[in-house]
Each structure stands twice: as structure tokens, then as C-alpha cells.
mmCIF file of C-alpha atoms in Angstrom:
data_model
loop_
_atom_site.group_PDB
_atom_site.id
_atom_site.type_symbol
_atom_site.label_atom_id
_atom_site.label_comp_id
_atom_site.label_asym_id
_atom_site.label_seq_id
_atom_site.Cartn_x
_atom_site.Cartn_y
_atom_site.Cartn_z
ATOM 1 C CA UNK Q 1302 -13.780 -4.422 17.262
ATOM 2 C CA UNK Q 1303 -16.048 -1.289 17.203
ATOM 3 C CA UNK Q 1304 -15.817 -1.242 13.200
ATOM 4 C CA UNK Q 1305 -17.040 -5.071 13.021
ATOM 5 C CA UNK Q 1306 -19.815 -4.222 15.924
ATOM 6 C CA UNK Q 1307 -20.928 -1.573 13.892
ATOM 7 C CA UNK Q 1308 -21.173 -3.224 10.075
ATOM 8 C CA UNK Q 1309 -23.093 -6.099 12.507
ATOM 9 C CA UNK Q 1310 -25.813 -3.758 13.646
ATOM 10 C CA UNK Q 1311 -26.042 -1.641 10.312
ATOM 11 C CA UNK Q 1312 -26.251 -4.737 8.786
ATOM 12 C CA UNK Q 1313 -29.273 -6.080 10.888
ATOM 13 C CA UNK Q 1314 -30.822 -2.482 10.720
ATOM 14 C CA UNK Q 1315 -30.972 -2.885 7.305
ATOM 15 C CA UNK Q 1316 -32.480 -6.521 7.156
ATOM 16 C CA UNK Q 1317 -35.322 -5.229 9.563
ATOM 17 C CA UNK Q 1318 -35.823 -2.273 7.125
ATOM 18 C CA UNK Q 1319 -36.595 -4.657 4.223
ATOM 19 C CA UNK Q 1320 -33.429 -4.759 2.273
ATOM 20 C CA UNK Q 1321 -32.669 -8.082 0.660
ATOM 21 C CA UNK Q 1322 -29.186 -10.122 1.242
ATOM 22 C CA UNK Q 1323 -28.229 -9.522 -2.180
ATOM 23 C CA UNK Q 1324 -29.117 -5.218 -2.269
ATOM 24 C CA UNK Q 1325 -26.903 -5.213 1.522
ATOM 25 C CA UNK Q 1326 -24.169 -7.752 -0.828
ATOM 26 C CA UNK Q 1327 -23.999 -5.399 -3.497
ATOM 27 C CA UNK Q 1328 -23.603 -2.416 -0.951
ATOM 28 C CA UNK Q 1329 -20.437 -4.164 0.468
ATOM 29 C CA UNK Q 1330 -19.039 -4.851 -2.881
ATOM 30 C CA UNK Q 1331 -19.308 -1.346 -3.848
ATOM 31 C CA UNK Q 1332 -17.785 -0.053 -0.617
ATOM 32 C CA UNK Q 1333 -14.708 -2.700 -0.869
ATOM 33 C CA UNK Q 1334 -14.767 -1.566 -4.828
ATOM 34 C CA UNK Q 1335 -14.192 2.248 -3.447
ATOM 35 C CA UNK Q 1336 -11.465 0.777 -0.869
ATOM 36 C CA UNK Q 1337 -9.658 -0.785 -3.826
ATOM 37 C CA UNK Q 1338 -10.177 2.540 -6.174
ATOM 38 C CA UNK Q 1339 -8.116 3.844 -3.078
ATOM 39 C CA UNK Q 1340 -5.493 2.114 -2.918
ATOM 40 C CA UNK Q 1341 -5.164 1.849 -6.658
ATOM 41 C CA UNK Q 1342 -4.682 5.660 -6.408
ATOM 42 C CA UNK Q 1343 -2.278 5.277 -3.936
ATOM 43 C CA UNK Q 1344 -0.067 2.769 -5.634
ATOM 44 C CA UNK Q 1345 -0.374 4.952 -9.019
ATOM 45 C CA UNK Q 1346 0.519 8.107 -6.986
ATOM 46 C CA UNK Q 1347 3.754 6.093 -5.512
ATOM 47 C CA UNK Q 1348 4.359 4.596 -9.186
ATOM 48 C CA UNK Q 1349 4.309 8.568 -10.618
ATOM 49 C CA UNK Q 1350 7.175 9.328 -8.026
ATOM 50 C CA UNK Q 1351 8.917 6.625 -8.614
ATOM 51 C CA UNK Q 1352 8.772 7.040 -12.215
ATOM 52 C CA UNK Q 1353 10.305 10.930 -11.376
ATOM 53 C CA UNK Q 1354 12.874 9.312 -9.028
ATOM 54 C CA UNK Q 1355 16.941 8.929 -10.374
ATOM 55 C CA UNK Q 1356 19.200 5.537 -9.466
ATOM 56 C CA UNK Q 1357 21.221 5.981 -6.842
ATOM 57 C CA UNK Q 1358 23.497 3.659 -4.626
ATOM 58 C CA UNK Q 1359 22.625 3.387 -0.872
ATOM 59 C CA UNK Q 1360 23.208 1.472 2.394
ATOM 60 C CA UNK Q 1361 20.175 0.434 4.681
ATOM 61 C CA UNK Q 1362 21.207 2.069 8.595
ATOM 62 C CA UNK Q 1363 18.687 1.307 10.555
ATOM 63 C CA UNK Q 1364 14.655 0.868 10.650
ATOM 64 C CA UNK Q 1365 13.093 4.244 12.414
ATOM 65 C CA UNK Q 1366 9.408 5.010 13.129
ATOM 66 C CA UNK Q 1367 7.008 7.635 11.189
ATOM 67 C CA UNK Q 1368 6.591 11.219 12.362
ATOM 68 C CA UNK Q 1369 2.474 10.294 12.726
ATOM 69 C CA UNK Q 1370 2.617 7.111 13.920
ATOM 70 C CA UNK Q 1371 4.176 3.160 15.385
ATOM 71 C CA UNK Q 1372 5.020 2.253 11.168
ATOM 72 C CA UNK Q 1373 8.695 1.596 10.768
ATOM 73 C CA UNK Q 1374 10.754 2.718 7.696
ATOM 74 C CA UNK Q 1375 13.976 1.643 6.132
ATOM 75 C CA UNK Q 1376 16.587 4.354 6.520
ATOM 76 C CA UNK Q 1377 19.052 4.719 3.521
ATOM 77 C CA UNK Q 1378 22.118 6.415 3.280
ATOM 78 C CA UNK Q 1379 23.094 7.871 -0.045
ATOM 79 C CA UNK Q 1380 25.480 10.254 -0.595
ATOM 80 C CA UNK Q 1381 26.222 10.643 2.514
ATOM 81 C CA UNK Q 1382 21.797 11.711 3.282
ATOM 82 C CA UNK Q 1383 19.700 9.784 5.069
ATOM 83 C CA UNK Q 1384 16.015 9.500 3.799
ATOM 84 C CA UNK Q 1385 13.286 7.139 4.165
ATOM 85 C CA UNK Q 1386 11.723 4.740 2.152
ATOM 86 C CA UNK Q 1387 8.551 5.694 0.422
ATOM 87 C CA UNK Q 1388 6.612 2.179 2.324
ATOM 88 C CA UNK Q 1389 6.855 0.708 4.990
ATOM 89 C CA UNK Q 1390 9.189 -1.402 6.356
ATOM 90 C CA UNK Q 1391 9.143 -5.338 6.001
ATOM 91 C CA UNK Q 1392 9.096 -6.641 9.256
ATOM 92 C CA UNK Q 1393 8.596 -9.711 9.099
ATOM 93 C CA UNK Q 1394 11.471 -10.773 6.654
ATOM 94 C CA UNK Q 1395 13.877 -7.464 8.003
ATOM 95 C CA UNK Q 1396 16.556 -9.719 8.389
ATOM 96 C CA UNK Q 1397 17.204 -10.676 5.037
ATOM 97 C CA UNK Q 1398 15.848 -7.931 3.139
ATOM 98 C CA UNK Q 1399 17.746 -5.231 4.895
ATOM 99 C CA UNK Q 1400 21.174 -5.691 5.610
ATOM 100 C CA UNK Q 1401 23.611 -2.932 6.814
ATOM 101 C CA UNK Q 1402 26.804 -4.254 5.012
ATOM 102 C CA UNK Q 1403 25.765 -3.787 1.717
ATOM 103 C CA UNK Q 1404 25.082 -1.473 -1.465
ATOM 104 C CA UNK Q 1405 21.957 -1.550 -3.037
ATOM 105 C CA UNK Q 1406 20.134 -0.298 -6.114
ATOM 106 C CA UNK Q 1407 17.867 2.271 -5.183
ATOM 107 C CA UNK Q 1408 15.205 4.932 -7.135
ATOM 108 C CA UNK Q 1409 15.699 7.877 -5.100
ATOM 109 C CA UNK Q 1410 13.341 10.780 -5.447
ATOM 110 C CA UNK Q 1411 15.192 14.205 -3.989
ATOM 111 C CA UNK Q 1412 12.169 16.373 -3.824
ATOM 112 C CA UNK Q 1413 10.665 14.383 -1.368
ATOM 113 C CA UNK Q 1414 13.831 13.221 0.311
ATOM 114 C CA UNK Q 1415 12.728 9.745 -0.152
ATOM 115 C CA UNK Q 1416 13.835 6.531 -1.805
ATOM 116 C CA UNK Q 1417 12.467 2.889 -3.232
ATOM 117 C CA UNK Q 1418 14.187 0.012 -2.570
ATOM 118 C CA UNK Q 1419 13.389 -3.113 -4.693
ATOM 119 C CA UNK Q 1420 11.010 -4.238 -2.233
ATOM 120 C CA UNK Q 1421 9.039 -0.804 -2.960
ATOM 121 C CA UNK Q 1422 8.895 -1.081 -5.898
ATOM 122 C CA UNK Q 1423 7.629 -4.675 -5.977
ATOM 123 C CA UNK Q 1424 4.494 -3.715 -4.281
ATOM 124 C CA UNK Q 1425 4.009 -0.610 -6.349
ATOM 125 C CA UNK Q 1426 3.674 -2.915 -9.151
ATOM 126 C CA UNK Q 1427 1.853 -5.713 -8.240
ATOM 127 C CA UNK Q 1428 -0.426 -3.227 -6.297
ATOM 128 C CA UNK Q 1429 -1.680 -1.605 -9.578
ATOM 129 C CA UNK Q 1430 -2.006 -4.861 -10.935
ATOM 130 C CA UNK Q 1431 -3.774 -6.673 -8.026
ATOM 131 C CA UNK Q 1432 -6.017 -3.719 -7.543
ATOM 132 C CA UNK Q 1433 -7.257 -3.440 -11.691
ATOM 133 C CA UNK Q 1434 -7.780 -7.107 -11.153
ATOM 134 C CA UNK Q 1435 -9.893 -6.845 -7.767
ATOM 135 C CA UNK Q 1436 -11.863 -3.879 -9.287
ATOM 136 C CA UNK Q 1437 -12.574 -5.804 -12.448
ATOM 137 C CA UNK Q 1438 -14.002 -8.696 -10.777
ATOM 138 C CA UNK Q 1439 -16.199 -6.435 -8.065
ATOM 139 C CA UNK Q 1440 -17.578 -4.759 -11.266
ATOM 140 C CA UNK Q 1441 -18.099 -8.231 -12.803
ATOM 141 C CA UNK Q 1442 -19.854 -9.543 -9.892
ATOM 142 C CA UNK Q 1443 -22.352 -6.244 -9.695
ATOM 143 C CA UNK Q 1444 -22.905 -6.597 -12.898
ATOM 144 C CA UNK Q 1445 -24.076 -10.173 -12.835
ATOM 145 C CA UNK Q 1446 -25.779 -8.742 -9.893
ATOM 146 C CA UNK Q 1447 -27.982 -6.217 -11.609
ATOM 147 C CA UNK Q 1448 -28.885 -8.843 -14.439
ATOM 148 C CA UNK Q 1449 -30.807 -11.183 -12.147
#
């Protein structure tokens, strides 16, 4: 609530300074563009492990929260370790995603004691690819921007 409250009154700040719609448009664009640039790092960084990680058999035990914080994580067992997944848990579809009973394919990386499960590795892919796209069209857009 405080971050909306705030992008409200920087944003009316800025119209009583003199800044047009389209200058305060461009602005957000290039702060969601950063955001993406983000979060395509992120997915990259999680796609390099993964690349580094071996195939391994596992069972899912349980769900358990992180160290820093209320974000649940899929618990494998393999070889007889337990080690988290590298993203969060799916809650929503938990039930048939993660079931106790059986074996699953896994990339597990032993460094970091952690693991991918196929729906990790899912959204590491289509994360790189949704965030090129985004980025592509918010540098599309500001450049149609610059040309008017």
C-alpha cells in the first residue's frame, strides 16, 4: 500500500514540476525494463546451476519454509539427503505436483545442496524467454517513444 501511495505522489510531484505524461511513461518503462533485466539475471543465474547440476532420482517429503522468510520449498530426498529445491514451492497445484509416493527425475546440484524438479526447471526456461521478450518490447516501445 505504501509503495502504490508513494509512485501516486511522485507521480503528481512530477506532473506539477512540468514533466509530460509521456517523459513520467517512459520513466516507468525503464524502471519495469530494469525489474525485468533482474529477473532475467536471476533466471540465467538459476539456468547456469542447473546447467552444472547431475540427474539424480528423488522422493518429494514434505514442503518446509526458508531460513529468511514465510516461502515454502519442496524437500527431496536423494540418496538418502534431504535438500531443497532451488524455487519455490507450487502451492497452489501442491497436490498434484508433489506427491510423496513416488520417484522423480531430478537435476541435483551438490555444491549447493540443492535440486530442480521439472517444475524448476520449467520456469527457468520460460523465464529467460518471457523476460528477452518483455525487454524487447519495453525497448521497442521507448524507442517509438524517442522518435515522436
Amino acid at each position: 500500500m505504501e509503495l502504490v501511495l508513494g509512485i501516486i505522489i511522485i507521480f503528481v510531484l512530477m506532473l506539477c514540476m512540468g514533466a509530460s505524461i509521456g517523459f513520467i511513461a517512459s520513466l516507468a518503462l525503464i524502471l519495469v525494463g530494469v525489474f525485468i533485466v533482474f529477473m532475467a539475471g536471476f533466471f540465467v543465474y538459476a539456468t547456469i546451476i542447473m546447467a552444472t547440476s547431475k540427474k539424480a532420482k528423488g522422493y518429494y517429503t514434505r514442503s518446509e519454509a526458508s531460513d529468511k522468510g514465510k516461502i515454502p520449498y519442496a524437500v527431496y530426498l536423494i540418496d538418502g539427503n534431504e535438500c531443497k529445491n532451488m524455487l519455490p514451492l507450487e502451492v497452489m497445484f501442491q497436490n498434484k505436483i508433489y506427491q510423496t509416493n513416488k520417484e522423480v527425475s531430478l537435476l541435483f546440484n551438490k555444491k549447493r545442496n540443492r535440486c530442480f524438479d521439472t517444475n524448476a526447471i520449467i520456469c527457468c526456461i520460460l523465464g529467460i524467454i518471457v523476460s528477452c521478450f518483455l525487454l524487447f518490447e519495453i525497448v521497442v516501445l521507448l524507442l517509438g517513444n524517442l522518435s515522436l
